[in-house]
XYZ file of N, CA, C and O in Angstrom:
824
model
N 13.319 9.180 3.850
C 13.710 10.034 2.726
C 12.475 10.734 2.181
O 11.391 10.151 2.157
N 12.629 11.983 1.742
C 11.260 13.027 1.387
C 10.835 12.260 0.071
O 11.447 11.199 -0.054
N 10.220 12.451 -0.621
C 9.724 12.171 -1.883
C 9.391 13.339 -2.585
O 8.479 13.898 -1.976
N 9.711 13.950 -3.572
C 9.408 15.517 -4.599
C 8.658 15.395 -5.752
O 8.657 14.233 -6.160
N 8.241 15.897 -6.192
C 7.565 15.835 -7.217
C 6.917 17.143 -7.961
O 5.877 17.590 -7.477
N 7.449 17.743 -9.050
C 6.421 18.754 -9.669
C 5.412 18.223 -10.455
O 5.327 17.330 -11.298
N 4.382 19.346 -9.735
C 3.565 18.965 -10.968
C 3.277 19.581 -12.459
O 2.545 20.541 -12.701
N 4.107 18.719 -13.504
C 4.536 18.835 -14.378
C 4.858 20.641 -14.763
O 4.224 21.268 -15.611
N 5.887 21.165 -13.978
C 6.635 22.683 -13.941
C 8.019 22.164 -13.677
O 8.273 20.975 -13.482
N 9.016 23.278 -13.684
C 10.026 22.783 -13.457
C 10.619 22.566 -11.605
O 9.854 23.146 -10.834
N 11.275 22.169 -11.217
C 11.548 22.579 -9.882
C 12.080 23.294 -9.046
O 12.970 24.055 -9.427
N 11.651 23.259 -7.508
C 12.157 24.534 -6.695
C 12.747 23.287 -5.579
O 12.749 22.078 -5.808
N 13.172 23.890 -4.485
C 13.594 23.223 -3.414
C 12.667 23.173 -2.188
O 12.155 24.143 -1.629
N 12.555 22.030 -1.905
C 11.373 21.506 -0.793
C 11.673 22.525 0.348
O 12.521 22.207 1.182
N 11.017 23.768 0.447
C 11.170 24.624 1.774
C 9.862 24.768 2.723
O 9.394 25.907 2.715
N 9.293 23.978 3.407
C 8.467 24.005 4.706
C 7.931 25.403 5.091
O 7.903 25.491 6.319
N 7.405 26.762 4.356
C 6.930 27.431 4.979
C 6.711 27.971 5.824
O 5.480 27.955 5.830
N 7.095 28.640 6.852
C 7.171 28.961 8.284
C 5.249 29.312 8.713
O 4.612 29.094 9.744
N 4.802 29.983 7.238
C 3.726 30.575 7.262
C 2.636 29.766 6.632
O 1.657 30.381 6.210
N 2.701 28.011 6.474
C 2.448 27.333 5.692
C 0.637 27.222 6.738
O 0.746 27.498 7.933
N -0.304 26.977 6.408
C -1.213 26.430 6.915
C -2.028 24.940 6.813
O -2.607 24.511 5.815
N -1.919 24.368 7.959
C -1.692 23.236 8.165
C -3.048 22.835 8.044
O -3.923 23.641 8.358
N -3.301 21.877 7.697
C -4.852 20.954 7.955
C -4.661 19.717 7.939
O -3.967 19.254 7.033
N -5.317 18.714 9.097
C -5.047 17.066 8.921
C -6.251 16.677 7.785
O -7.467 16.739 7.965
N -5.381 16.173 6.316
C -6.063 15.221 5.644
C -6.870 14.010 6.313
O -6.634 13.557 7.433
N -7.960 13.524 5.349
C -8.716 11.800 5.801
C -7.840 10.564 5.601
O -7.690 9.762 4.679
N -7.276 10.737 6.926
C -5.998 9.310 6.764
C -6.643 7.860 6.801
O -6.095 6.850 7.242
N -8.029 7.962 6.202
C -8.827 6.726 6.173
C -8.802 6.709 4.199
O -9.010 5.546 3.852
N -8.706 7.187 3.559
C -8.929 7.543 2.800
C -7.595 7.667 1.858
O -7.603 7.125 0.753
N -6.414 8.413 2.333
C -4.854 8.626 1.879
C -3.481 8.253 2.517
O -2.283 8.528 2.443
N -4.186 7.624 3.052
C -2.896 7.162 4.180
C -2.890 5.575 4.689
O -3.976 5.104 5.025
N -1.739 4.761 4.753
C -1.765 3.807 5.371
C -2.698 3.522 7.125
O -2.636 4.469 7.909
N -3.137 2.801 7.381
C -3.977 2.752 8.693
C -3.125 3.414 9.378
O -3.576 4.445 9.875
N -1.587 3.081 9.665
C -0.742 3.207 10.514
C -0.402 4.677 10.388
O 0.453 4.922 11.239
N -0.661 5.604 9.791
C -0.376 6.959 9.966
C -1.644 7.878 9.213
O -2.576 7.506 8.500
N -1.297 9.054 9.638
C -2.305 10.064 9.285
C -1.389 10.769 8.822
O -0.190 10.844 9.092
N -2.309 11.502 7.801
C -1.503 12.213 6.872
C -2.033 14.160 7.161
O -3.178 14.541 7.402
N -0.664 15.130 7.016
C -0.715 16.592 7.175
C -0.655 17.047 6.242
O 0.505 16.954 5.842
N -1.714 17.911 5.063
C -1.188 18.871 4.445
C -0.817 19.929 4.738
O -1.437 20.468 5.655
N 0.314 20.676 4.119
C 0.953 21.903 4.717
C 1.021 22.749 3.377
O 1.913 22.541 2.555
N -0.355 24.099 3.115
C 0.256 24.738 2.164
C 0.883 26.147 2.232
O 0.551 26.948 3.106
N 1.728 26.401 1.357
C 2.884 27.081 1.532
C 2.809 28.428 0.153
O 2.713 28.052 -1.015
N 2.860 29.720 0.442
C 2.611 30.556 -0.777
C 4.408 30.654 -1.112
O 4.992 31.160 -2.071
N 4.891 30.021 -0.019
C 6.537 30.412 -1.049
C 6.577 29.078 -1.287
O 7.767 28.763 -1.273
N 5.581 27.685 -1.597
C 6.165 26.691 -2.463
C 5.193 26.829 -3.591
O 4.037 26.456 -3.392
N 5.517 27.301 -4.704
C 4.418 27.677 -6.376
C 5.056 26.715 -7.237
O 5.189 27.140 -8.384
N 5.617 25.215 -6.984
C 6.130 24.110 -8.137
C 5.503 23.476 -7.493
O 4.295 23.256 -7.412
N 6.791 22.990 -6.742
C 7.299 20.762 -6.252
C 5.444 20.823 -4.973
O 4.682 21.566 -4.355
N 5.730 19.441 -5.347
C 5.018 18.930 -3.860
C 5.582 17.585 -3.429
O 5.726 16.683 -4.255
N 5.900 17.440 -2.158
C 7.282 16.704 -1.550
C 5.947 16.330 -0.186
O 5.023 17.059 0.177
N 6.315 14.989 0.289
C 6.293 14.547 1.144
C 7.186 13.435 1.967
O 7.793 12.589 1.311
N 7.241 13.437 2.976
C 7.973 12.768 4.215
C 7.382 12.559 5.231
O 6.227 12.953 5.385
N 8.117 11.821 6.244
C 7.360 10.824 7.087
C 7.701 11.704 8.561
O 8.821 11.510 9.034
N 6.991 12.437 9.127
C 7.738 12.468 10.538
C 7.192 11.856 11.976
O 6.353 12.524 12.580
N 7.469 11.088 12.322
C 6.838 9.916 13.249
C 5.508 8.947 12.637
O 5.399 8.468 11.509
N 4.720 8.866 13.603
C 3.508 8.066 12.302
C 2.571 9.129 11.624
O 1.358 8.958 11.741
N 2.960 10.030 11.043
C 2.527 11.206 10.240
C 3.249 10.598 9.243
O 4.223 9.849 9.325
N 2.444 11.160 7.967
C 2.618 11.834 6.790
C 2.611 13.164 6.279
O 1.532 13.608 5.886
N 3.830 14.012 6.207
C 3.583 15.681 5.781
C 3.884 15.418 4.798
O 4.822 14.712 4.426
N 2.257 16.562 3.603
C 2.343 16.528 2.435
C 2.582 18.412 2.241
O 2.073 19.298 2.927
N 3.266 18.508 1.390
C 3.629 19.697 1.451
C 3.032 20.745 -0.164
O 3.474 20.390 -1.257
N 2.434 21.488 -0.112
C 2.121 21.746 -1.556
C 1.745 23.113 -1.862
O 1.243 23.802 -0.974
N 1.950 23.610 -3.110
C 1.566 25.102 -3.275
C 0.489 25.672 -2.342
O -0.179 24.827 -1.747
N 0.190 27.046 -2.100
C -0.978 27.391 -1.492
C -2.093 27.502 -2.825
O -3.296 27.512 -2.563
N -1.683 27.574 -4.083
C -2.547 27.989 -5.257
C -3.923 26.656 -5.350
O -5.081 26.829 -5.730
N -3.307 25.436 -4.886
C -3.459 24.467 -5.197
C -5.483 24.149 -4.778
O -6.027 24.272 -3.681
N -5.998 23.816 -5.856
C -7.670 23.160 -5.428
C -7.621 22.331 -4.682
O -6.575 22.002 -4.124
N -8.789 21.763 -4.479
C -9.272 20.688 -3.443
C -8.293 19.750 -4.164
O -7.170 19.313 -3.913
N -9.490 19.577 -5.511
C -9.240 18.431 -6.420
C -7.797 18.163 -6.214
O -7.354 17.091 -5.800
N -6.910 19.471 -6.608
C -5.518 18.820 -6.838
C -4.450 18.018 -5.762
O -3.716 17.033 -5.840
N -4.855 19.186 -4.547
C -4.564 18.259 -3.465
C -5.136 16.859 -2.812
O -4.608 16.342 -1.828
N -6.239 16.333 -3.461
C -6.397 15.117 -3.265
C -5.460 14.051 -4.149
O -4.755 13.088 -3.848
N -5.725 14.549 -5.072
C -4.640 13.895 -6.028
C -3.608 14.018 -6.186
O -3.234 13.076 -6.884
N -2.524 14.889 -5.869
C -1.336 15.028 -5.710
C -0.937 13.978 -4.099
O -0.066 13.127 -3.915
N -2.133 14.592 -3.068
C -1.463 13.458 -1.526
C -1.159 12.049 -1.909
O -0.182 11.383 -1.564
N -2.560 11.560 -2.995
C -2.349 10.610 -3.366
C -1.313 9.920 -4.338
O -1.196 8.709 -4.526
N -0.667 10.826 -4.854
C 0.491 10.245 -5.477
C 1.949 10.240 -5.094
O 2.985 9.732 -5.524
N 1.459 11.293 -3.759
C 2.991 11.331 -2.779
C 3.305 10.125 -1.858
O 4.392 9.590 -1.638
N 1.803 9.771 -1.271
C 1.153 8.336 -0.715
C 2.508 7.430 -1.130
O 3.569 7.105 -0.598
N 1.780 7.212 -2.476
C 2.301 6.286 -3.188
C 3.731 6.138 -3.847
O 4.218 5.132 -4.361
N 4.339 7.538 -3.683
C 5.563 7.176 -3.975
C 6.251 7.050 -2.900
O 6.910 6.018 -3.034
N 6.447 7.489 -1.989
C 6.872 7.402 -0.635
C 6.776 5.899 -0.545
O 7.769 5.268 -0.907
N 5.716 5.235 -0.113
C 5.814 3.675 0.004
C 6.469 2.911 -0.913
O 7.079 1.872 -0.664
N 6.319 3.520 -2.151
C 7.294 2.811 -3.225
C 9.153 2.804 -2.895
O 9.935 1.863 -3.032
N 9.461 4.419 -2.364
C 10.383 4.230 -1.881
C 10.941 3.336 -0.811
O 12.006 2.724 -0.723
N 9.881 3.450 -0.016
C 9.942 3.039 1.156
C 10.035 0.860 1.290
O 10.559 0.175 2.168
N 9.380 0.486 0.183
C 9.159 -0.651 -0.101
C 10.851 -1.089 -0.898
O 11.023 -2.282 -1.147
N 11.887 -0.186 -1.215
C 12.988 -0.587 -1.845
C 13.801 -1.443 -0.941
O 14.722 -2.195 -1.259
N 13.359 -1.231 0.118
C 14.254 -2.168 1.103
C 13.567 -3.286 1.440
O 12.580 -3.138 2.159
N 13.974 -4.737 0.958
C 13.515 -5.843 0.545
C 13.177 -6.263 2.306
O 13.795 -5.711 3.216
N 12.269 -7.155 2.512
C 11.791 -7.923 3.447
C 12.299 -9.134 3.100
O 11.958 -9.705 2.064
N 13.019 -9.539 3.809
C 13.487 -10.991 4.657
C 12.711 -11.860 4.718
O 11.576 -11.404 4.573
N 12.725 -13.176 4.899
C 11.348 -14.099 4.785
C 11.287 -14.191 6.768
O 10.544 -15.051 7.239
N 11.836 -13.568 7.438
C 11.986 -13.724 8.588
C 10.746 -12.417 8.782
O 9.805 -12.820 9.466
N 10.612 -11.152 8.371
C 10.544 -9.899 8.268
C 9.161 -10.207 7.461
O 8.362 -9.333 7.797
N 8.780 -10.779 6.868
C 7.588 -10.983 5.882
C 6.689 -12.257 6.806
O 5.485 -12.422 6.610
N 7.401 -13.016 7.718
C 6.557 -14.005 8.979
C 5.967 -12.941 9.826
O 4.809 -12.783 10.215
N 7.064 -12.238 10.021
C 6.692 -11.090 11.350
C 5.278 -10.608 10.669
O 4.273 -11.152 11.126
N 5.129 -9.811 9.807
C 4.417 -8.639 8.879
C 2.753 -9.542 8.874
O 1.662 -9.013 9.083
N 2.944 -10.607 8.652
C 1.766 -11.457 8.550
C 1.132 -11.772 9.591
O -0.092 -11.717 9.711
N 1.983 -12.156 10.488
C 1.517 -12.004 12.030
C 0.753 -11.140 12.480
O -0.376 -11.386 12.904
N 1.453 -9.659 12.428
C 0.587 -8.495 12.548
C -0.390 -8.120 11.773
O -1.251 -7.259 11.952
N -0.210 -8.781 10.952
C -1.848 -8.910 10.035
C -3.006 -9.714 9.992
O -4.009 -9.514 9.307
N -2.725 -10.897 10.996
C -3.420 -11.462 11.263
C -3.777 -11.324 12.641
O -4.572 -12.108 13.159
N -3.148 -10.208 13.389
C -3.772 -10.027 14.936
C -4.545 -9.318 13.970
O -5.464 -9.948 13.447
N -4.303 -7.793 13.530
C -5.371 -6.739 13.129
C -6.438 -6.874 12.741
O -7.375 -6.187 13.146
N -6.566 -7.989 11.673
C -7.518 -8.073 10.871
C -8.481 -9.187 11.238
O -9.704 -9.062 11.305
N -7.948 -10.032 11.414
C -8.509 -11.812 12.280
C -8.378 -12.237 13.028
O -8.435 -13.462 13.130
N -8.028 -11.113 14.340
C -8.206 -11.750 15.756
C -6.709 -12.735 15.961
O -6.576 -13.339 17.025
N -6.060 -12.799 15.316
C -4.909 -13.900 15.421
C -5.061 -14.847 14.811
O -4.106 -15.612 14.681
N -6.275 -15.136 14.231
C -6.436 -16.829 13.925
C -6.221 -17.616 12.831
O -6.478 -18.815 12.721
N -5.571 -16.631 11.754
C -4.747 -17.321 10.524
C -3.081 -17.163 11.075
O -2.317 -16.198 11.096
N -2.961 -18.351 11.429
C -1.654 -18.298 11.910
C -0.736 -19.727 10.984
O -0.749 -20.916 11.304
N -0.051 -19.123 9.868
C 0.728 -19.937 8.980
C 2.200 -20.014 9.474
O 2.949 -19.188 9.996
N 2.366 -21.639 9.022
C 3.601 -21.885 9.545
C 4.505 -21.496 8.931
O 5.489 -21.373 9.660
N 4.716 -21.184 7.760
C 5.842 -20.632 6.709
C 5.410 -19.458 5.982
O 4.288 -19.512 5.476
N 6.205 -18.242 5.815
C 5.625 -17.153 4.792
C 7.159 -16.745 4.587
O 8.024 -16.294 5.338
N 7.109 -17.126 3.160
C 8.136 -16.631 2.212
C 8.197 -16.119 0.905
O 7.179 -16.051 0.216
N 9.574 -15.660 0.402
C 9.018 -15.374 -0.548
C 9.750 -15.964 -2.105
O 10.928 -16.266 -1.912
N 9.346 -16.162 -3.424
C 9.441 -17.358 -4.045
C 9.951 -16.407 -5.205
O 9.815 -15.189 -5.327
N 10.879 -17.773 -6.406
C 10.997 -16.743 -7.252
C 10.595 -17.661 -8.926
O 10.962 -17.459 -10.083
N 9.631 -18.751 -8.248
C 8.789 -19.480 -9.379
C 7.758 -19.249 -9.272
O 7.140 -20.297 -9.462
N 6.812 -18.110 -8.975
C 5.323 -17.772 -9.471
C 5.280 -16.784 -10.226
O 5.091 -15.635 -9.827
N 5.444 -17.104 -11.370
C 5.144 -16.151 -12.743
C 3.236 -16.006 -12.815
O 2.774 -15.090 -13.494
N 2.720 -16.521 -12.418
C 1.247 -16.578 -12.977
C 0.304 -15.936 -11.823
O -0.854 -15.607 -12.081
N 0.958 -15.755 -10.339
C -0.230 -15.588 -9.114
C 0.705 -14.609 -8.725
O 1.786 -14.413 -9.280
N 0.249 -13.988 -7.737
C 1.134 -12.955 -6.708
C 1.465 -13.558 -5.178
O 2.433 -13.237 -4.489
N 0.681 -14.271 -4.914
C 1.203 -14.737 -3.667
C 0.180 -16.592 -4.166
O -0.351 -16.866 -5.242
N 0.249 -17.250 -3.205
C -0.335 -18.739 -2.966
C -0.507 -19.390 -1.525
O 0.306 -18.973 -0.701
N -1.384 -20.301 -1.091
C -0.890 -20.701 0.106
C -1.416 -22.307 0.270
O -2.226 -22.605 -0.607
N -1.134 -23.305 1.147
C -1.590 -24.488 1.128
C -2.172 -24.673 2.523
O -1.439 -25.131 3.399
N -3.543 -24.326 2.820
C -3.900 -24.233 3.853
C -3.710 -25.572 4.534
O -3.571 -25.437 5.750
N -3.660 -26.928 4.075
C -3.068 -28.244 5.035
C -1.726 -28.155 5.768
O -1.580 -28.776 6.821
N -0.733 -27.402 5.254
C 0.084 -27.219 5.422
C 0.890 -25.919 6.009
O 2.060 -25.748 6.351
N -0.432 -24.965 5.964
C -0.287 -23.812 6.500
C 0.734 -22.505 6.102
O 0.972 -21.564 6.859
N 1.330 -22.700 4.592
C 2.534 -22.510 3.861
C 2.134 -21.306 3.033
O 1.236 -21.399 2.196
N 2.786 -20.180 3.255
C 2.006 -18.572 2.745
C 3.528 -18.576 1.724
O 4.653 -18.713 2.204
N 3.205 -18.380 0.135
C 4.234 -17.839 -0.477
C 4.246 -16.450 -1.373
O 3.235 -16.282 -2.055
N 4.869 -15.833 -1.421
C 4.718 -14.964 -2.303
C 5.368 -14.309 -3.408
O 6.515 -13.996 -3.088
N 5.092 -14.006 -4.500
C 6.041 -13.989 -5.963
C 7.323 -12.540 -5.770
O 7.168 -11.361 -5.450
N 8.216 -13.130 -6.042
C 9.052 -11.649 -5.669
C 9.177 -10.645 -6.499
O 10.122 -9.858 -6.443
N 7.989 -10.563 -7.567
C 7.564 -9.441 -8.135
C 6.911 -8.267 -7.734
O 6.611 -7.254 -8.365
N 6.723 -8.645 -6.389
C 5.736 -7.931 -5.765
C 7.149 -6.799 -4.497
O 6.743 -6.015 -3.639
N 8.078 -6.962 -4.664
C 9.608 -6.399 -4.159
C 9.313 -5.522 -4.277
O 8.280 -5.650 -4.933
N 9.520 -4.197 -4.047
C 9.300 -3.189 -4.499
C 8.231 -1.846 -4.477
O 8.309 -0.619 -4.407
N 7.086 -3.008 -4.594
C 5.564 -2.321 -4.646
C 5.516 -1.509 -3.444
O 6.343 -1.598 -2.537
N 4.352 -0.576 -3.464
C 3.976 -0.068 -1.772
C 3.805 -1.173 -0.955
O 3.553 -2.294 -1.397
N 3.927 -0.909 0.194
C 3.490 -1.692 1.644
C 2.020 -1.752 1.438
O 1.508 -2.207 2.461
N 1.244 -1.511 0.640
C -0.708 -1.781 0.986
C -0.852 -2.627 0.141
O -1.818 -3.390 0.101
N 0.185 -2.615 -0.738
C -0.478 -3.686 -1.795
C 0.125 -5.613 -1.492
O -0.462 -6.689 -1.612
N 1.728 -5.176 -1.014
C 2.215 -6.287 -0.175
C 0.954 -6.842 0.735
O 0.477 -7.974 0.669
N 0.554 -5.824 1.553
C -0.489 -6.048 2.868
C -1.729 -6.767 2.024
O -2.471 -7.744 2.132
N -1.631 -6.332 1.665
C -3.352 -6.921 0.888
C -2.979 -8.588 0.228
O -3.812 -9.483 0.367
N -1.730 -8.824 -0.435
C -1.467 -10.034 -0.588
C -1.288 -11.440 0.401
O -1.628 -12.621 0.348
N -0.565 -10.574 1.294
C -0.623 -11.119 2.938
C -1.842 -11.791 3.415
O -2.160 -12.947 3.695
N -2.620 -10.195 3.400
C -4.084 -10.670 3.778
C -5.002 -11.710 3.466
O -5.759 -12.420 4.127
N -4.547 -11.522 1.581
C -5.656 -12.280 0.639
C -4.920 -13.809 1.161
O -5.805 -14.664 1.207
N -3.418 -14.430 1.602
C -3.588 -15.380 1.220
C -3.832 -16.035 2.892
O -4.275 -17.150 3.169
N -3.300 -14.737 4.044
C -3.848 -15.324 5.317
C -5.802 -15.874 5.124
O -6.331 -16.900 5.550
N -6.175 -15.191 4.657
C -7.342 -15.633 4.659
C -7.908 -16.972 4.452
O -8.945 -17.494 4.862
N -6.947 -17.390 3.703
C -6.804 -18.566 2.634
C -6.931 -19.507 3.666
O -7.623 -20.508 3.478
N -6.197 -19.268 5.023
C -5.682 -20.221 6.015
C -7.124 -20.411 6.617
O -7.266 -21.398 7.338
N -8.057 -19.711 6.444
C -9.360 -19.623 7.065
C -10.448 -20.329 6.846
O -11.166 -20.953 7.628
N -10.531 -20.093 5.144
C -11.117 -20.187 4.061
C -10.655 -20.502 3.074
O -10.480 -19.544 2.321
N -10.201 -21.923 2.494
C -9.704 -22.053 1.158
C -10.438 -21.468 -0.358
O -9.649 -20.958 -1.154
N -11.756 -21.527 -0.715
C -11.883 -21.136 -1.667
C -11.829 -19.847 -1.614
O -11.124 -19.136 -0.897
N -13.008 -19.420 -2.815
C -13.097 -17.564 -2.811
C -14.865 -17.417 -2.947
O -15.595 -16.860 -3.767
N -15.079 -18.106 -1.875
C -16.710 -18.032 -1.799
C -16.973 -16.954 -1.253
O -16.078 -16.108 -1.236
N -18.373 -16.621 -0.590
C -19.039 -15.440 -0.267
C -17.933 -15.144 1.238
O -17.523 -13.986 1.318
N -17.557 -15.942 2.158
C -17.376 -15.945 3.236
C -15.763 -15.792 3.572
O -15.211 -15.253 4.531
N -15.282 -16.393 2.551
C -13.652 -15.517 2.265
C -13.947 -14.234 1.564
O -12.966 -13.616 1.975
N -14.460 -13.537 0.948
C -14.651 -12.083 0.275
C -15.511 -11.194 1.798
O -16.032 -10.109 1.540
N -15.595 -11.694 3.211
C -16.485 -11.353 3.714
C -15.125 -11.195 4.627
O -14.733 -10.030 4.695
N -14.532 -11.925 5.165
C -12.969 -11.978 5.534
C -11.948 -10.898 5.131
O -11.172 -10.201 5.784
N -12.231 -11.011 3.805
C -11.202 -9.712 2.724
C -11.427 -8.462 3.367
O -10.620 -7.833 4.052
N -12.594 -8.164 3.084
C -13.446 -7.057 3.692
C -12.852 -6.215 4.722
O -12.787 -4.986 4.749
N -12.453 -7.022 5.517
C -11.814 -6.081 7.037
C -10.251 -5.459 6.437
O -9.530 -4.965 7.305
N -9.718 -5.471 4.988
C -8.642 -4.893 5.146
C -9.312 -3.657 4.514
O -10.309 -4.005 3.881
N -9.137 -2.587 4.485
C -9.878 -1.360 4.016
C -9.063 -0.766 2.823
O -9.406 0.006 1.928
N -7.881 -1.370 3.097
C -7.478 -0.837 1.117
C -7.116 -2.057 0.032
O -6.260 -2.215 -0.838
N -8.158 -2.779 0.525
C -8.519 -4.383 -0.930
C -8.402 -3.321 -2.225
O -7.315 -3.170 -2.784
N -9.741 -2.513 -2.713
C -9.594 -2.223 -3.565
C -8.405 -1.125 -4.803
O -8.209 -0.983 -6.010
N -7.946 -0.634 -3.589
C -6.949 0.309 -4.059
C -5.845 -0.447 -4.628
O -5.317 -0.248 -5.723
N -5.444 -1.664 -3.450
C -4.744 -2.623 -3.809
C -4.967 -3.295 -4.976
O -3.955 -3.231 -5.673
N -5.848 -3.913 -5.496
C -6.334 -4.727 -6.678
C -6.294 -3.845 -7.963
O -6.023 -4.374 -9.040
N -6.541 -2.597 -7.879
C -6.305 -1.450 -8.522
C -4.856 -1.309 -9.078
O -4.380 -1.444 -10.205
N -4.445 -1.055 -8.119
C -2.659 -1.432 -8.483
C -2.150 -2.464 -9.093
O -1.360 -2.367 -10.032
N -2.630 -3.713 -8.528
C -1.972 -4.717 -9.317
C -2.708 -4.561 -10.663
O -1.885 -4.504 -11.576
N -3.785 -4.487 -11.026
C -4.514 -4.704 -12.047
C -3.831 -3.673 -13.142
O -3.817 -4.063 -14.309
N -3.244 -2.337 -12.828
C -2.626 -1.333 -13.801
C -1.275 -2.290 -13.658
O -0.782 -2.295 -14.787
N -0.636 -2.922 -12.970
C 0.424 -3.202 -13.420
C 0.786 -4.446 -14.213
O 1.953 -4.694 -14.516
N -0.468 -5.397 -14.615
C -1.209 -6.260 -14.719
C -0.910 -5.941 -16.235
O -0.276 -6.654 -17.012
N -1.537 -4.643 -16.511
C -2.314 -4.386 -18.234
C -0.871 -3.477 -18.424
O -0.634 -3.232 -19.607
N -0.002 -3.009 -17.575
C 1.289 -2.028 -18.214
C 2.344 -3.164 -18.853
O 2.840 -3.140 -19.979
N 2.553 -4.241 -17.719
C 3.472 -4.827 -17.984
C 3.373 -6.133 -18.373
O 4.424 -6.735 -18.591
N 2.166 -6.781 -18.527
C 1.962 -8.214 -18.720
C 2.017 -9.202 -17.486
O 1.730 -10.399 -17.505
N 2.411 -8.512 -16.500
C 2.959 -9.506 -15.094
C 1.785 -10.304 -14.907
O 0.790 -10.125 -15.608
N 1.853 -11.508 -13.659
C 1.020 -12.371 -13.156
C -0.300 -11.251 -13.019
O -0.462 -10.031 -12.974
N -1.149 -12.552 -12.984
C -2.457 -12.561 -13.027
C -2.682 -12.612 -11.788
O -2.032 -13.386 -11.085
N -4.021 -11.483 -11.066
C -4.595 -10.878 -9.939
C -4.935 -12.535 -9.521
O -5.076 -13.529 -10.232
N -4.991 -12.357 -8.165
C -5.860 -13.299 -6.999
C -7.087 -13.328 -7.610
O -7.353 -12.337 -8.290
N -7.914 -14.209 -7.548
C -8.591 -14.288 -7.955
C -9.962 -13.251 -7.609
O -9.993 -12.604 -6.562
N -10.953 -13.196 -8.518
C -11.775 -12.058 -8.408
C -13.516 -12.541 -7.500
O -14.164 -13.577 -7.651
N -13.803 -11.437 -6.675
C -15.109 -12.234 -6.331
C -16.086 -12.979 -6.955
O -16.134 -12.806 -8.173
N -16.546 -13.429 -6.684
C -17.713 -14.307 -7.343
C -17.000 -15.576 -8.207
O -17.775 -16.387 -8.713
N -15.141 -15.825 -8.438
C -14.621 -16.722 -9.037
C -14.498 -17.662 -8.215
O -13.986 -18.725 -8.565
């Protein structure tokens, strides 16, 4: 499903430009690992800026008027709503084993491999937890919803866990290999101070 958005004008209808000129955005930078992202600007789109997914692309679509500045910041908020949409369709605790798996080939070679990853609906205080004796990955189902990077990063933080129980130099050295930790922590942390929710994973040097 596209995602629309004006920026703050009223709206037009998402029309693709025939005459639009294309440039590949830094999909290291605005984009999930798993896709790269297209801006496409358009002199007959002067409102909305809409993005959608077409294969492992991201097309961001946006005025031709538009600055650098704005198009960095607008991709980035199409980014993010898109995954938000995209995150409405709940993961399965079958579907959330899988997801971890593949996060632990990518990131650690395979070698946090937990026997249980589910997801819980008694952690008011953490976002995810894990019991590395037991090998048991849980995670708060507050987190439903969110983008897929910030899920990923919880994944990550608690596969790690399986590695490294505390949060010494050498688990934060582990963290490291996911490349959107901070964006992630970012997120939770605004949603942290908007809404009162659980309290972040713990912070380096804790």
């Amino acid at each position: 499903m596209p995602a629309d958005q004006s920026p703050g004008l009223a709206g037009e209808p998402a029309v693709p430009g025939a005459g639009a000129r294309r440039r590949a955005a830094n999909p290291a930078r605005r984009a999930p690992a798993t896709s790269a992202v297209e801006v496409r600007r358009s002199a007959r789109r002067s409102r909305t800026v809409s993005a959608y997914r077409e294969g492992d692309r991201t097309i961001v679509l946006i005025p031709a008027r538009m600055s650098e500045a704005e198009e960095q910041r607008w991709v980035s908020v199409m980014l993010d709503k898109l995954a938000a949409q995209e995150s409405k369709r709940v993961l399965g605790d079958t579907e959330l084993a899988e997801r971890a798996e593949r996060l632990s080939a990518q990131y650690f070679e395979g070698r946090a491999r937990p026997a249980s990853v589910r997801w819980v609906t008694n952690q008011n205080t953490r976002w995810g937890s894990c019991t590395p004796a037991e090998g048991s990955i849980r995670l708060s189902h507050r987190l439903q919803g969110m983008p897929e990077y910030v899920v990923d990063y919880v994944l990550v933080h608690e596969l790690a866990h399986l590695l490294v129980p505390g949060h010494g130099p050498r688990f934060w050295r582990l963290l490291d290999a996911y490349p959107r930790t901070e964006r992630a922590r970012g997120y939770l942390e605004g949603v942290v101070a908007a809404d009162r929710l659980p309290h972040l994973p713990a912070a380096r040097g804790e």
